[in-house]
Short mmCIF file of C-alpha atoms and ligand atoms in Angstrom, two decimals:
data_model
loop_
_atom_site.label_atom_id
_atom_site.label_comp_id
_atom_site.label_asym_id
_atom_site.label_seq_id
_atom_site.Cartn_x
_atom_site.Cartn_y
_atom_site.Cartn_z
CA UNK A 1 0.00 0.00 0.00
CA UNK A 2 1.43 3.48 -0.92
CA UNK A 3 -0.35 4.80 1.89
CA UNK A 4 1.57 2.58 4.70
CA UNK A 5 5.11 4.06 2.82
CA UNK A 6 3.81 7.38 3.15
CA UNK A 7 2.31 6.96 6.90
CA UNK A 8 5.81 5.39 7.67
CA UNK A 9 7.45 8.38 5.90
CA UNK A 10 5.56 10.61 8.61
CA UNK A 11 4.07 12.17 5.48
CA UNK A 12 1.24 14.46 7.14
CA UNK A 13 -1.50 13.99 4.65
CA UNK A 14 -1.01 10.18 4.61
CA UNK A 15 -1.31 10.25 8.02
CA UNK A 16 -4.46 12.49 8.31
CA UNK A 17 -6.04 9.87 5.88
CA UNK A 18 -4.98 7.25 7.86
CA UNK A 19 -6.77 8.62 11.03
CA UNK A 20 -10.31 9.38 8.96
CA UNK A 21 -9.86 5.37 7.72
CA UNK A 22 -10.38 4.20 11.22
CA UNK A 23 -12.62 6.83 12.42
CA UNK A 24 -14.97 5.74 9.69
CA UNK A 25 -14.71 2.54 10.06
CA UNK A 26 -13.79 2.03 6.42
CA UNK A 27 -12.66 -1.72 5.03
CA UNK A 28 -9.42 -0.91 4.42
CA UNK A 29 -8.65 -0.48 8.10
CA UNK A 30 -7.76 -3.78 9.40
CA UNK A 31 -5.12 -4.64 6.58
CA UNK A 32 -3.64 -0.68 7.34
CA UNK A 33 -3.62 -1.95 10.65
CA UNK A 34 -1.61 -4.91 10.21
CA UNK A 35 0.63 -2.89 7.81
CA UNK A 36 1.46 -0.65 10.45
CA UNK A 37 1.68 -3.43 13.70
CA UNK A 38 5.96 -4.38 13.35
CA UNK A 39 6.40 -0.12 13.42
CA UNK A 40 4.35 0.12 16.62
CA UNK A 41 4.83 0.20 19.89
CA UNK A 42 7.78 2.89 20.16
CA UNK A 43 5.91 5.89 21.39
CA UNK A 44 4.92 7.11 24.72
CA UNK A 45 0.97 7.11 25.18
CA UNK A 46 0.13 9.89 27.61
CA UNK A 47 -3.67 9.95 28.66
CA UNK A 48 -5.31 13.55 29.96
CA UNK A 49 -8.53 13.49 31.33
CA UNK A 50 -10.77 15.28 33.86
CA UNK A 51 -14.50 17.21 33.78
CA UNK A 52 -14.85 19.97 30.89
CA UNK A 53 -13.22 23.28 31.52
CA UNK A 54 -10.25 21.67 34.09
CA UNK A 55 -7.61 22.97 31.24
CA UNK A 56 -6.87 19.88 29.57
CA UNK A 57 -6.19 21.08 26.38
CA UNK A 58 -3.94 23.91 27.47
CA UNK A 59 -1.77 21.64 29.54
CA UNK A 60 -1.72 19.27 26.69
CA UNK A 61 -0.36 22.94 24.94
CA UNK A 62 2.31 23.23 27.95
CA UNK A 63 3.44 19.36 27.46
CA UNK A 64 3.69 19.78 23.68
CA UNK A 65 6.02 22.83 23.82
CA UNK A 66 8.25 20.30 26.65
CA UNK A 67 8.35 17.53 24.61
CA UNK A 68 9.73 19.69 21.64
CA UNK A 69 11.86 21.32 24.12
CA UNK A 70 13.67 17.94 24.83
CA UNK A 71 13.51 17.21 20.99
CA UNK A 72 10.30 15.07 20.50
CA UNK A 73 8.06 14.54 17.80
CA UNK A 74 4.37 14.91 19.46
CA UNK A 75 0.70 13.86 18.49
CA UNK A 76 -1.98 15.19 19.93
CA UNK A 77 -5.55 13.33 19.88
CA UNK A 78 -8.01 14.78 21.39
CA UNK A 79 -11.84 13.47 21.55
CA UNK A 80 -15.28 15.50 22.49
CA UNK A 81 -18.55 13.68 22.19
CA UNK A 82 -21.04 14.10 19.39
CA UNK A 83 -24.17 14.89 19.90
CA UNK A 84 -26.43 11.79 20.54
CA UNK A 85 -29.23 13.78 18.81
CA UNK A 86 -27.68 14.85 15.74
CA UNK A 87 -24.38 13.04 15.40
CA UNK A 88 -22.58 16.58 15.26
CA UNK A 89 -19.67 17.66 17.01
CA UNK A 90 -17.96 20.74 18.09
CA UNK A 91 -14.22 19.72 18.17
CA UNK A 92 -12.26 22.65 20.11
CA UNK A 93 -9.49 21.67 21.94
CA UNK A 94 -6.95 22.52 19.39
CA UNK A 95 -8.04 25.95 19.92
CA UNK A 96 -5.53 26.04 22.96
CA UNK A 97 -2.88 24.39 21.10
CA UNK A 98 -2.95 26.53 17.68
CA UNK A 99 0.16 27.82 18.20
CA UNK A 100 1.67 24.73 17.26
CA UNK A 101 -0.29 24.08 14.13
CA UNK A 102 2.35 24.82 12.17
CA UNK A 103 5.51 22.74 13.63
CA UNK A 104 6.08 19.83 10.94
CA UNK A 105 6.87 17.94 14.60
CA UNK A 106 3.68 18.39 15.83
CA UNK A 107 0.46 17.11 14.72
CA UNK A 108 -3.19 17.74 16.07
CA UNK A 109 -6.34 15.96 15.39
CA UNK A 110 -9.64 16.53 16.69
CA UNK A 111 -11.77 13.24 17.19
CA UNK A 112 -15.44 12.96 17.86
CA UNK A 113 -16.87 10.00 20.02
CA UNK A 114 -19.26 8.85 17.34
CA UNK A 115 -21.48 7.59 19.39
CA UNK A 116 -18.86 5.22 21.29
CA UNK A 117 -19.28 4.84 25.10
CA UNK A 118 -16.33 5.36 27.53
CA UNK A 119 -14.47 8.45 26.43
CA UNK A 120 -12.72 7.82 23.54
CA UNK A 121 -13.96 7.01 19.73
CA UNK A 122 -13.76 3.26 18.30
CA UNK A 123 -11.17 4.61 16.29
CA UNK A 124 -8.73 6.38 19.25
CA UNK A 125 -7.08 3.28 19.37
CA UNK A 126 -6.16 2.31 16.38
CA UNK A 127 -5.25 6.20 15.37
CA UNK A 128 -2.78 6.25 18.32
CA UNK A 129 -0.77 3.31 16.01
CA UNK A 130 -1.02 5.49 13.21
CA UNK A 131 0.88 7.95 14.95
CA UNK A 132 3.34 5.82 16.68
CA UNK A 133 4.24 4.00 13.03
CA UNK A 134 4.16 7.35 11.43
CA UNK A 135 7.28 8.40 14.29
CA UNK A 136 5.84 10.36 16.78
CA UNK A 137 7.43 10.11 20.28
CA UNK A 138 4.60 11.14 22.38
CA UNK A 139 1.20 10.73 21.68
CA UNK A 140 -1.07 12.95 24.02
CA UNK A 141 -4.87 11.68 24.20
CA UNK A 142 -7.33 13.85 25.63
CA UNK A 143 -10.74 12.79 26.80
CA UNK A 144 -13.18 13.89 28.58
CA UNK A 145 -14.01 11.81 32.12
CA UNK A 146 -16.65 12.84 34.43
CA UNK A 147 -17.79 9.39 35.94
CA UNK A 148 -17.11 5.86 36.11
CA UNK A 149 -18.05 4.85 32.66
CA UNK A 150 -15.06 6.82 31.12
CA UNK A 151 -12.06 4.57 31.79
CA UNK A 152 -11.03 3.47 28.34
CA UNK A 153 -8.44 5.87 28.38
CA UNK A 154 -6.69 3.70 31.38
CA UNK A 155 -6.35 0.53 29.31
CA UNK A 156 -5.32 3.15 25.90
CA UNK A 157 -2.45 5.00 27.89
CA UNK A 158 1.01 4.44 29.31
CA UNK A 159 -0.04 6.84 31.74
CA UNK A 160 -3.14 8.64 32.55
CA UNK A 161 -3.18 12.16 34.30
CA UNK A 162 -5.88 13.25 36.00
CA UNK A 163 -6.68 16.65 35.99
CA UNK A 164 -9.30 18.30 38.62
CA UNK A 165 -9.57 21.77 39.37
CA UNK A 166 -10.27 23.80 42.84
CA UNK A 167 -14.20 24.88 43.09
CA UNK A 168 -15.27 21.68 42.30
CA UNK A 169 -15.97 20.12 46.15
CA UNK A 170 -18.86 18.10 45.81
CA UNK A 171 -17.78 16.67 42.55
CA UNK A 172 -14.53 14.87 44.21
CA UNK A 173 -17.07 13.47 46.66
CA UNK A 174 -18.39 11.57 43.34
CA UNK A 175 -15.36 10.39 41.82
CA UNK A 176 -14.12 8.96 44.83
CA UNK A 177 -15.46 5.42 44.36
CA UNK A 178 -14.40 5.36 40.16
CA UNK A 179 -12.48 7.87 38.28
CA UNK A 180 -10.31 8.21 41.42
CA UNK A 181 -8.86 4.84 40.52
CA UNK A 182 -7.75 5.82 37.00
CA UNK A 183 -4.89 8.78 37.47
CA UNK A 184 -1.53 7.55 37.72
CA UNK A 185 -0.50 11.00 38.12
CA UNK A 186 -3.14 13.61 39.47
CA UNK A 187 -2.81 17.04 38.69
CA UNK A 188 -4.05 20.45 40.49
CA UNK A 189 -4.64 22.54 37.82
CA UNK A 190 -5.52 25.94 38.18
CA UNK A 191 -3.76 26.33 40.80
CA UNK A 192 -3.67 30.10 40.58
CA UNK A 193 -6.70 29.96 42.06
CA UNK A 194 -7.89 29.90 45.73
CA UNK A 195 -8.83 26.06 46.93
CA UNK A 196 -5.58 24.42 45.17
CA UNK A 197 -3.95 23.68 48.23
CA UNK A 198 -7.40 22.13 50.00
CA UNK A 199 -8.14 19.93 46.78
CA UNK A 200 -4.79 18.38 47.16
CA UNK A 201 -5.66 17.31 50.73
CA UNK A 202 -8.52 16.10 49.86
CA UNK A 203 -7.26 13.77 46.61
CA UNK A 204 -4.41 12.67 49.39
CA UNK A 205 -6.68 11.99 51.54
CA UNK A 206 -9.27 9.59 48.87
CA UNK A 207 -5.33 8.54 47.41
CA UNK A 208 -4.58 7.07 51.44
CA UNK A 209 -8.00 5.02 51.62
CA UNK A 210 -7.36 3.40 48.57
CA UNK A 211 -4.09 2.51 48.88
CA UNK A 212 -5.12 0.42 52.41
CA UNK A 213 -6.97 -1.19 49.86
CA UNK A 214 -4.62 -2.25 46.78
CA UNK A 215 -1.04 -1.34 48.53
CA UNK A 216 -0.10 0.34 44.74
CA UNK A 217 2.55 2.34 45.64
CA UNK A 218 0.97 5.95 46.26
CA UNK A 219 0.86 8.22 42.63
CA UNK A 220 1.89 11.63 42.41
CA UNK A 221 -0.13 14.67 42.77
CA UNK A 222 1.32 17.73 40.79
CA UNK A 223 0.04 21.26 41.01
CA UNK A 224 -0.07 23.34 37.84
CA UNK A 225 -1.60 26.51 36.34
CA UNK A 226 -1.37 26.27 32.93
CA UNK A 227 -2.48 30.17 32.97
CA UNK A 228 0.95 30.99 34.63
CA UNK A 229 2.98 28.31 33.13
CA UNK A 230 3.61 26.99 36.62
CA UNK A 231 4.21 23.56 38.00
CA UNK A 232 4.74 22.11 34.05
CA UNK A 233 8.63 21.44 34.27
CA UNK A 234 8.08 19.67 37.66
CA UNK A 235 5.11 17.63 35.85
CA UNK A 236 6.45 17.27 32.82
CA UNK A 237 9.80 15.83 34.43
CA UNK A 238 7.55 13.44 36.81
CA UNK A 239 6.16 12.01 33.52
CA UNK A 240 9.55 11.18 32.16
CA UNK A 241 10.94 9.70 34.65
CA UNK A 242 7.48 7.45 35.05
CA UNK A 243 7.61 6.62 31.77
CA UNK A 244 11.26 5.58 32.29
CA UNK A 245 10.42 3.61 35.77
CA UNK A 246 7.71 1.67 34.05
CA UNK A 247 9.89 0.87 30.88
CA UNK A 248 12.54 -0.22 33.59
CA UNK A 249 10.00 -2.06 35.74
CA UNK A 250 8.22 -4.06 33.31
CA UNK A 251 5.20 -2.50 34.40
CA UNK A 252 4.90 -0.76 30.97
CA UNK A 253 4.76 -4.15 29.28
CA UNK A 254 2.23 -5.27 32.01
CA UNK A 255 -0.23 -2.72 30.52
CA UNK A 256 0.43 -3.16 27.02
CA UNK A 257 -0.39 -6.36 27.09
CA UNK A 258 -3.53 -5.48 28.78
CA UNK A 259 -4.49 -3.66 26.38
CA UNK A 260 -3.82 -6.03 23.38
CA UNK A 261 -6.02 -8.42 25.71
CA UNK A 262 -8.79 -5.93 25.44
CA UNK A 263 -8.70 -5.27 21.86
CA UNK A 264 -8.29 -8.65 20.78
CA UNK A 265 -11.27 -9.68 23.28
CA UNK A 266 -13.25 -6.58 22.05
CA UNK A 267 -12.29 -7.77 18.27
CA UNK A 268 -13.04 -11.60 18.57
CA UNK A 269 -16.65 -11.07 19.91
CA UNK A 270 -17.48 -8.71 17.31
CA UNK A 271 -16.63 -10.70 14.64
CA UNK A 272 -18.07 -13.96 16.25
CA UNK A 273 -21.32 -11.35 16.84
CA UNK A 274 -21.02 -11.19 12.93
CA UNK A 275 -20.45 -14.38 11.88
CA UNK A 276 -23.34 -15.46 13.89
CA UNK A 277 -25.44 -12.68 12.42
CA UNK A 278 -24.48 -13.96 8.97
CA UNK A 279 -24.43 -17.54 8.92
CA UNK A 280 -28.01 -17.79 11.47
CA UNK A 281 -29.37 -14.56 9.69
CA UNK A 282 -30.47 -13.63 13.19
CA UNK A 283 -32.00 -10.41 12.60
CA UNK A 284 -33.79 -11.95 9.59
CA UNK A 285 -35.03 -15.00 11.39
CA UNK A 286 -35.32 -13.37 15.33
CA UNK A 287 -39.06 -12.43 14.72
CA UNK A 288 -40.03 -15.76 14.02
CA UNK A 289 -38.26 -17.42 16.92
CA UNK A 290 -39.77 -14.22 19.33
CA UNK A 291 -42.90 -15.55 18.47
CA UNK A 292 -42.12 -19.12 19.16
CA UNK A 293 -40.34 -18.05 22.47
CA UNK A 294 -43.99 -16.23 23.45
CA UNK A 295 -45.93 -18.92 22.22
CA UNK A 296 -44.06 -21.38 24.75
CA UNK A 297 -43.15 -24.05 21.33
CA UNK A 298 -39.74 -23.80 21.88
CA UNK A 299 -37.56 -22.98 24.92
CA UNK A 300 -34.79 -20.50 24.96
CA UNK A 301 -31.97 -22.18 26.23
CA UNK A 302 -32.75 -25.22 24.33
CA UNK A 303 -33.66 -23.81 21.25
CA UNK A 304 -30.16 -21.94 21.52
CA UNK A 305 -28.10 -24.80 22.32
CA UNK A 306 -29.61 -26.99 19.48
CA UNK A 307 -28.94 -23.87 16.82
CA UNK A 308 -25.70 -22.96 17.85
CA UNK A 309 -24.75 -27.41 17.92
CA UNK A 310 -26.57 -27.47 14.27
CA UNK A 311 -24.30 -24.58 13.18
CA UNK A 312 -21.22 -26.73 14.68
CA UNK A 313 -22.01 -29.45 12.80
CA UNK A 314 -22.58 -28.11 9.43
CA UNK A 315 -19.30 -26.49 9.89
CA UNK A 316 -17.34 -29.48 10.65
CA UNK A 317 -18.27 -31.46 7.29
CA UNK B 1 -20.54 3.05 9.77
CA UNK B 2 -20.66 6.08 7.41
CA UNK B 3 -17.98 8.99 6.70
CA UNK B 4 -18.67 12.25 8.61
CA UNK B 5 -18.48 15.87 6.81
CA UNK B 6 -15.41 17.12 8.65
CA UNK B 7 -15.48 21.35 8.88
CA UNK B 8 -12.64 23.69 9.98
CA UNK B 9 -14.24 27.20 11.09
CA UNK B 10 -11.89 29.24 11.59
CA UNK B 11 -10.69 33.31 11.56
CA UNK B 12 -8.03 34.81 9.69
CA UNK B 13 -6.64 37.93 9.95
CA UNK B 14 -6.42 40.21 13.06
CA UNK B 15 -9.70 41.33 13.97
CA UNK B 16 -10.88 39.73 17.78
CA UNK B 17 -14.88 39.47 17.38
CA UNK B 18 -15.84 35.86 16.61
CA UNK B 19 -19.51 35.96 17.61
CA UNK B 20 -20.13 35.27 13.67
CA UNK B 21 -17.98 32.07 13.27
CA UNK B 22 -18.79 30.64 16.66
CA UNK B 23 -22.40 30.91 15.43
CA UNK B 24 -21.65 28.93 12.40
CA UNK B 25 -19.60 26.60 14.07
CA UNK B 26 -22.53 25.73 16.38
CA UNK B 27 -25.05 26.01 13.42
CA UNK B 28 -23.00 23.29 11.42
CA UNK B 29 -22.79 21.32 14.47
CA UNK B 30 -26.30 21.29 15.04
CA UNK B 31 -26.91 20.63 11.22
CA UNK B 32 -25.05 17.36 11.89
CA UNK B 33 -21.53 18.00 10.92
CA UNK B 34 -18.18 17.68 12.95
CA UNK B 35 -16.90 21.21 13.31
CA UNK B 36 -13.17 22.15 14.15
CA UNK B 37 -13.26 25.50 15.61
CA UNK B 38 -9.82 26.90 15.32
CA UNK B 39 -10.52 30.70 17.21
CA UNK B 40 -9.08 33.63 15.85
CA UNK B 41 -6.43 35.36 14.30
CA UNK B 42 -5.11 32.24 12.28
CA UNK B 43 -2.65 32.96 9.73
CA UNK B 44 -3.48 31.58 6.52
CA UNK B 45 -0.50 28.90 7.65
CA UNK B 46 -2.02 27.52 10.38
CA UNK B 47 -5.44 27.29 8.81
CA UNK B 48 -4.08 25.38 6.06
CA UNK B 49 -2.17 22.70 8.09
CA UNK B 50 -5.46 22.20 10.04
CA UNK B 51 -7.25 20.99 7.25
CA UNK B 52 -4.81 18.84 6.14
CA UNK B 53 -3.86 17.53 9.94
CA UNK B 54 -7.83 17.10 10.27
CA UNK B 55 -8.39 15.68 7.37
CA UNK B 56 -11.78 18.08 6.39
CA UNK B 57 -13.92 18.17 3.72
CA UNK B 58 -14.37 22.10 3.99
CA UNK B 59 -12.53 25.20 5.22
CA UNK B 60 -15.18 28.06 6.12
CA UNK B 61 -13.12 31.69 6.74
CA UNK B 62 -14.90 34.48 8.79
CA UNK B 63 -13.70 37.87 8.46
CA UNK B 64 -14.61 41.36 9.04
CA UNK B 65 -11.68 43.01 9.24
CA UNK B 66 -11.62 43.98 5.24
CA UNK B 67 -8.31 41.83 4.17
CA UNK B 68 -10.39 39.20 2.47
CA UNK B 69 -8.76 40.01 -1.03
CA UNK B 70 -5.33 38.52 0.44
CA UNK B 71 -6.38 36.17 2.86
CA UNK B 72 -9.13 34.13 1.42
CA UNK B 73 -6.98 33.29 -1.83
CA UNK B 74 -3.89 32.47 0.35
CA UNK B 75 -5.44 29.82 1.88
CA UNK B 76 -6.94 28.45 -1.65
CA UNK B 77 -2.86 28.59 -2.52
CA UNK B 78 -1.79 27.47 -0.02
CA UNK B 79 -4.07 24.23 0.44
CA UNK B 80 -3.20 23.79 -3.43
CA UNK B 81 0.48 23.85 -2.65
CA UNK B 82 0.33 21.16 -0.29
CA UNK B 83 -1.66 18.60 -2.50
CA UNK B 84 -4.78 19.56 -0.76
CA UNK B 85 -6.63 21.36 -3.77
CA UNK B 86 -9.44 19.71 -2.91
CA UNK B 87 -10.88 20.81 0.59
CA UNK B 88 -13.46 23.35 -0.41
CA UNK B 89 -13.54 26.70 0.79
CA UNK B 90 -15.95 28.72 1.87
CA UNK B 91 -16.10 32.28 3.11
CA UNK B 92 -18.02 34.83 5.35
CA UNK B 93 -18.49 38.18 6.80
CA UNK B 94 -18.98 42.13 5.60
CA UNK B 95 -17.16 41.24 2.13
CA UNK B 96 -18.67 43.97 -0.45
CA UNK B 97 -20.41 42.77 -3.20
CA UNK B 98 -18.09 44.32 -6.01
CA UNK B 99 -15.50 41.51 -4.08
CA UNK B 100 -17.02 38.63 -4.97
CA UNK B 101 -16.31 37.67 -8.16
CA UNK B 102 -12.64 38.19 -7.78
CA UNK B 103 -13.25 35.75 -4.82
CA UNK B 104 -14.83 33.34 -6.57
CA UNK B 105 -12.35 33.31 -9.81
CA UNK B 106 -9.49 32.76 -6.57
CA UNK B 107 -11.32 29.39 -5.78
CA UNK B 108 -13.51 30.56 -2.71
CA UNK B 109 -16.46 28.60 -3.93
CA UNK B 110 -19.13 30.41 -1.88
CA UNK B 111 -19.74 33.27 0.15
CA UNK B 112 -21.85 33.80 2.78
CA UNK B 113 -22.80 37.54 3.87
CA UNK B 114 -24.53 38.54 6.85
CA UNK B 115 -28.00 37.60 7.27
CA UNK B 116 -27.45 35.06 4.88
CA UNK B 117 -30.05 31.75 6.35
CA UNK B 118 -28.41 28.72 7.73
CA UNK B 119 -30.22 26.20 5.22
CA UNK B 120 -27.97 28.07 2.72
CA UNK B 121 -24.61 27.10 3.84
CA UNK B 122 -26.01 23.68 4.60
CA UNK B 123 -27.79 23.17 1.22
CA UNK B 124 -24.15 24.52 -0.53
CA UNK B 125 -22.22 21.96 1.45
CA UNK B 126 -24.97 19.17 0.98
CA UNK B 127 -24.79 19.67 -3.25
CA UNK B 128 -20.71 19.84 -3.10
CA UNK B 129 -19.62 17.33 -0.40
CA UNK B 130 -17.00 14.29 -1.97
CA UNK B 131 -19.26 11.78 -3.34
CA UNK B 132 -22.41 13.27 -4.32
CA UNK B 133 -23.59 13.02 -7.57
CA UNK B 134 -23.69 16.49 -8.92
N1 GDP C 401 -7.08 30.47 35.93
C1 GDP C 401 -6.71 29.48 35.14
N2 GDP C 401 -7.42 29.20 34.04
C2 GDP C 401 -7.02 28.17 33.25
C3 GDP C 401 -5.90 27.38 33.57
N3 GDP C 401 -5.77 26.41 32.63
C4 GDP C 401 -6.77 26.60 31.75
N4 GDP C 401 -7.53 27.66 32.12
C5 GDP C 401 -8.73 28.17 31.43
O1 GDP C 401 -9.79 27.26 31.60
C6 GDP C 401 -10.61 27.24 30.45
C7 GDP C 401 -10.79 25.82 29.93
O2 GDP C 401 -9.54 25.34 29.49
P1 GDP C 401 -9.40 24.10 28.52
O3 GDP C 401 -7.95 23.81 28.36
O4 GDP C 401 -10.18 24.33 27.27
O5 GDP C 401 -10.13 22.97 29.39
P2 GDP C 401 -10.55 21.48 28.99
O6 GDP C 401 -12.01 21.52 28.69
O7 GDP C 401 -10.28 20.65 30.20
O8 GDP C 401 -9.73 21.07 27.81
C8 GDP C 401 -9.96 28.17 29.44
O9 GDP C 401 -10.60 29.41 29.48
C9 GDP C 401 -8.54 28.26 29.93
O10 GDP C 401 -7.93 29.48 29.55
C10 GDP C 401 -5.15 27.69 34.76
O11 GDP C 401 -4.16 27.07 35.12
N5 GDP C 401 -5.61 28.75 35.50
MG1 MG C 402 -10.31 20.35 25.96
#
């Protein structure tokens, strides 16, 4: 494929391509995919995420202008929902990072959810490998998280930051119990403003309860302002050496492989959710066996069973 | 799944007031589309590699500040330059109506003044989007 030469080539319009291919879904993906898999696997995967308005994207703007500081080659993804009600999206995070549109070593794309559940898009994934083959070092991915549905970002990233702001009291009291558990490094943002120092007591304090619970070690808690430009060497310098700890650890290899085990779950059962579709035409045939169901002549679990051994058999001759 | 019309709203030149473009930007959104709302004073530059990074169908520039003449085409250039000749753009804002021609014949392939309806930026994206049969 031309494409894959030009992706590999870092060629920016290739890779822009590349990214709307999986985002739509298209049928070329899964052999650009495989194309791509033996150049994978080099870049950093740095998750952001945290309720709308905490200044996500302009830390993601601080980290960018580190990373090219220390020489690195940076991709930024960053996802907003679309609207369940029209499918529409306004994408503006990269309006606090336009001052790097232009740097060849930089590259920005905006990503609706589509529809997908749990933060990201069905195509986040598969666009972060885009960028990694293409020979990005970092790879930021921004997503929004407000609640406990919103963890795919944990089992995308090398390492997720967290990022709350002061003002927002009750709101910790809520993400206690789930999003609490996602941040590998949490981060204080605003801190220009008055309640900084009390919100860090307070994530210490949720941070000491759960580590009687798991004994991780305990994860850093960084304050910024991104306003200022405050607080971003000492957090971008606890990232590194993270990143570096985890590479050294094994624990980086731990996750990855994680995540391969979700994707290739998530992968198998759609397909087998498609075969079955297409070899028991299910939504052809469901009405019928509804009816059946209500009518009490057949049993569900039997009726199952006996399709799914029929479909066995005629597979084995 | 189907392909999404991809947008990039966004403001060239220097002048601060995007009331206008935000309103499009939620307009389109509302329409359906994903919009990429770049803010404003974008150099012609940084509009340009934000199509391309964001791989959109259309480019619609907002301007009141007068330097339409120059800015508009640049990005047309500009987008040609860098094997992206075909993103469509669009344009909007006070542009005098003895300007539009020489707009058009520099490959801005619509504009939009104010008071112009909604259903008429949608219906001119809906009859040149990639793939419809003209
Ligand atoms: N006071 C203050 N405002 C900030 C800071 N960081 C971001 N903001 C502002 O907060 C708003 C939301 O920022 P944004 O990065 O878009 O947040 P996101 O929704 O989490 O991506 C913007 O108006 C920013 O200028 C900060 O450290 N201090
Ligand atoms: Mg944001």
């Amino acid at each position: 494929m031309e494409l894959v030469t030009d992706i590999l080539a870092g060629k920016t319009r290739a890779v822009a391509r590349a990214v709307s291919i999986v985002e739509n879904n298209s049928h070329d993906k899964e052999a650009l995919i495989d194309a791509l898999h033996d150049y994978t696997g080099h870049a950093a995967v740095w998750g952001i995420t945290g309720p709308p308005g905490a200044g996500k994207s302009t830390l993601a703007d601080c980290l960018i202008q580190k990373e090219r500081d220390a020489g690195k080659k940076v991709a930024v993804i960053a996802v907003d929902p679309s609207s369940p009600f029209t499918g529409g999206a306004l994408l503006g995070d990269r309006l606090r990072m336009q001052t790097h549109a232009v740097d060849p070593g930089v590259f920005i794309r905006s990503m609706a959810s589509r529809g997908h559940l749990g933060g990201i898009s069905a195509g986040t994934l598969d666009a972060v490998k885009i960028f990694d083959a293409a020979g990005f070092d970092t790879i930021i991915v921004e997503t929004i998280g407000v609640g406990q549905t919103e963890i795919e970002i944990i089992e995308l990233s090398d390492i997720v930051m967290l990022v709350l702001v002061p003002g927002m009291g009750d709101e910790i009291q809520a993400m206690k119990a789930g999003i609490m558990e996602i941040g590998d490094v949490y981060v204080v943002n605003k801190s220009d403003k008055d309640g900084a120092q009390r919100l860090k007591a307070e994530i210490e304090y949720v941070l000491m309860l759960k580590e009687q619970t798991n004994g991780d070690p305990s994860p850093g808690i960084l304050m910024t302002s991104s306003r200022d430009n405050t607080g971003i060497d000492e957090l971008h310098i606890h990232l590194t050496q993270l990143y570096h700890e985890r590479t050294r650890n094994g624990m980086l290899s731990v996750r990855r492989k994680k995540r391969i085990k979700k994707e290739m779950d998530d992968i198998f059962n759609r397909k087998v959710q498609d075969l079955i579709e297409k070899e028991l035409s299910l939504s052809a045939n469901s009405s019928t066996w509804i009816e059946k169901v209500y009518r009490k002549e057949i049993k569900l679990y039997s009726f199952i069973n006996n399709t799914l051994a029929e479909f066995e058999r005629s597979n084995k001759k | 799944m189907s392909e999404k019309i991809r947008i990039e709203i966004a403001k060239p030149g220097l002048d601060g007031h995007d009331r206008g473009a935000k309103y499009i930007a939620r307009a389109l959104k509302d329409a359906g589309y994903e919009v990429i709302y770049t803010g404003i004073r974008q150099t012609p530059e940084s509009i340009v590699a934000t199509a391309i990074q964001e791989d959109v169908d259309f480019v619609g520039l907002s301007l009141l500040s007068g330097a339409h003449n120059e800015l508009f085409p640049r990005v047309v250039e500009l987008l040609k330059e860098q094997d992206a000749g075909d993103i469509i753009v669009f344009g909007g804002g006070v542009i005098p109506e003895e300007d539009l021609d020489f707009l058009k014949t520099h490959g801005i392939q619509a504009i939009f003044r104010p008071g112009t309806p909604i259903s008429d930026v949608i219906a001119f994206i809906e009859s040149t989007r990639k793939g419809h049969a003209a």
